[in-house]
Amino acid sequence: MNPLRRCRRGSGYIIVITFAALLGLFLVIMGRLRKGQAVLLSKSARDFVATTVGEAGLNCLLSELRADPAFRTAWYYKQTAAGAETWTSPVVSRDTSLGEVLDLEVDGVSKGVYSGRTSLGEFKLKGAPFYGAKEDAATLGLIEKELYFYVEVVSHVGDGKSDEGNSYRRIKAMLERRSPITEHLLFDGEMLDLGMGPYTAAPNQLRQGRLYGYQYITLNSLGGSDQGCELYEMEKIETPGMIRALKPTRIEFADRKSVTLTNQNDSAADKKFNPFDGFLLDGARGAHPIKFTHIPKERLLEKAKHPRKYGGLVIERNTFPISPYRNPYDPKTEYVDLDFGEYRVNLSPSDSSSGGGNDEDAPDDDSAPPYNGDDPAPLNTLRGKSLLIYSKMPLRIWGCPDRNVHIFSEGDIVMAGDFNQNPDTPQDYPDATFQNYKTKLKNGKGFHKVAAVIESQGRILIDVSRPSLFLANEMKPYFLYAFGMALHPASPDLEKEMREAFCPLDPSKRKGILGLGPPGSDGVPTARYGTLAWLYNNPHTESGPGYDANMVDLIEFLKPGPVGTTPRFGIRDDVARQQIIEEIKRACREGGNLTVEEVDRIYLMAWKWAVKEENDKPDVGCGPMALAAGLFDEAKKDLNDGIFMPEITINAALVSSTRRSSLFRIGMASPKTLDEIGNAPGGEDYGIFHYLKEPRFLIQRVYGSEIRLATQEPAYFVSGKYSPAGGLLRRRVWDPKMLTNSDFKAPEIPFTYNLLTFSEETINKETYDKF
């Protein structure tokens, strides 16, 4: 056989063997590639899971901060210029506030580290305030040095035995600590609609602070002659939705730049919308969704039960008597009355705006209660410069707290009258637009108010059905003026003199009046005030034509009857009315003049009876209801004296929780029914009368903030039947020192936390163990 042929026949085996070897090598390579890919995929999955475990720890911290804003694992975090990090004064031990959540377990803080675990892995965390930010003069309601909170979280997933089977991750985050209730003038957890009018004389002015609407903001009016709102010195206008200018609205920002927003340059005109360096933000331009989910009532209850830095009180059903008052929209609900009485503040003011300080860092406060306080017992016996009141009952509130106060109710709160305003505060509006006082309000003894926060898990309603609870300081000078006119001044000059004596801008400068002047040609003293002089000259005459002619206007002034052109302060009780008349006659006959003390005594007698009768059985022809129309007419004649426009004044941050449930039309239309009661026709069965009719109006002024969280479902509908039928001028004025004044800051102001920065990275086992 040919040897060459035999060689060729054997080469086929070699080719097959070589091909098989190459195929085997290829399969080995593919196997190893697949194994490496699986390892990579497994590592990526573990890293992802480890990150989620770290995020779980971060969310635990946010929950701890929600329950207790003072939560931290160290006193503060500091970073030096060289980059060195320091966690100063680690917390030795602190329990968690969190309950059981699925497979999550939390250990609390031990030696400066907060730890926990899930079924997937474990985490360790450090978090503390980060101090050092510079204060910004343009942000009046912020304390920048207390604004930031730094967090580091490390997490581990795996068995801890081999590098391939474990993943270690680190999260670094910076939180922003914010106080929506003190930063915002108006905050709405649904939509913010600025159709608050009607404002027919001039546009309403909203000045300073921030505006926020969770869904959107509409800049509008009620249509017709309503001129809408103008905005000045705004720190921010923000909504995650859209900002719609249904009516051209002038806006001035804190940096003094301004714009007139119209439907041609609002959010709907996307390419023409200008955010003005972050002052005007909608959802398309980075607005933060601030959802203040709830008021931390559990913390408030615990703090009120066990107060350490202020006086605390929990109001149960039997703490105070049940009020006879009923909300006409929810008549089955029972209320408790809290009358804080007169302004008897002893705390001296500092009005420091350098920073509010952290309440939790302050020493315990064991200050004695105000020595002459008249807050209702047992509040007047509690120690501390501030009060925290937790009520399990719906509340009806008015009067002047004697110290800083924070009130929370599980039910509705009715603001029934003036709250937290010194009655001597001049309501000195510079012009007839009645935008804001010329007097700048200050806190403390000898000034105008204290710090106050009013929070409700339900609604906060403003009730103007009882004028005696909010017209006391407006009513007195006008009552004295109307009383003086009933004494029959002999000339217009004497009318002016009497008005200046009884109604000065500063009530401490009131003076008496002289009934008799110098002797005339017949040697008899001239009568400056006809009735006063006649009573002095006829000390024993109690009837007859002369008596009737001189006394008729005085008697008519105090007699119940229809409201007309003649001023009337009707006292229904015949005996009480006659006692007041007898006191007037006695004072006039005693010396032929009226001193300040005598007119004060006359007014006090009449006012006490009027308050009693209005509380027992209100009547539009009696007391302050009857005199309100005359007060309005006379106050508008001269804005420079002490006869002020009728006004309900509330100096506080008002925080309600219920979603809007009322007759409310969005946009350039009415009605827009708010949570208000009183001065309406058809509610006589509930003691509601229409005592001040258009074009007259009542000023409703809130100095502080108005916050609607809109997190609770409503229990009833506000139809508007018992709400003011026009005749109401709403004013909202922001108080820039609710947070920044350390002496006058309400306790337990709630905070929210925004996530400003977030980063994650892989770390090794050594770094994790040393954390």
PDB file of C-alpha atoms in Angstrom, residues 134 143 276-277 285 342 350 369 422 464 477 526 528 615 685 763:
ATOM      1  CA  LYS A 134     -24.461  82.004  57.198  1.00  0.00           C
ATOM      2  CA  ILE A 143     -32.555  80.455  60.843  1.00  0.00           C
ATOM      3  CA  PHE A 276     -36.958  84.708  38.971  1.00  0.00           C
ATOM      4  CA  ASP A 277     -33.996  82.876  40.484  1.00  0.00           C
ATOM      5  CA  ARG A 285     -39.110  74.241  37.482  1.00  0.00           C
ATOM      6  CA  GLU A 342     -57.013  90.424  79.818  1.00  0.00           C
ATOM      7  CA  SER A 350     -35.889  91.256  73.861  1.00  0.00           C
ATOM      8  CA  PRO A 369     -46.606  81.707  86.632  1.00  0.00           C
ATOM      9  CA  ASN A 422     -53.395  93.852  73.975  1.00  0.00           C
ATOM     10  CA  VAL A 464     -68.046  86.630  64.525  1.00  0.00           C
ATOM     11  CA  PRO A 477     -64.341 104.810  72.773  1.00  0.00           C
ATOM     12  CA  THR A 526     -72.991 128.463  81.026  1.00  0.00           C
ATOM     13  CA  ARG A 528     -71.346 123.243  77.989  1.00  0.00           C
ATOM     14  CA  ASN A 615     -74.210  85.281  75.943  1.00  0.00           C
ATOM     15  CA  ASP A 685     -82.059  79.802  66.126  1.00  0.00           C
ATOM     16  CA  ILE A 763     -17.139  50.562  51.013  1.00  0.00           C
TER      17      ILE A 763
END
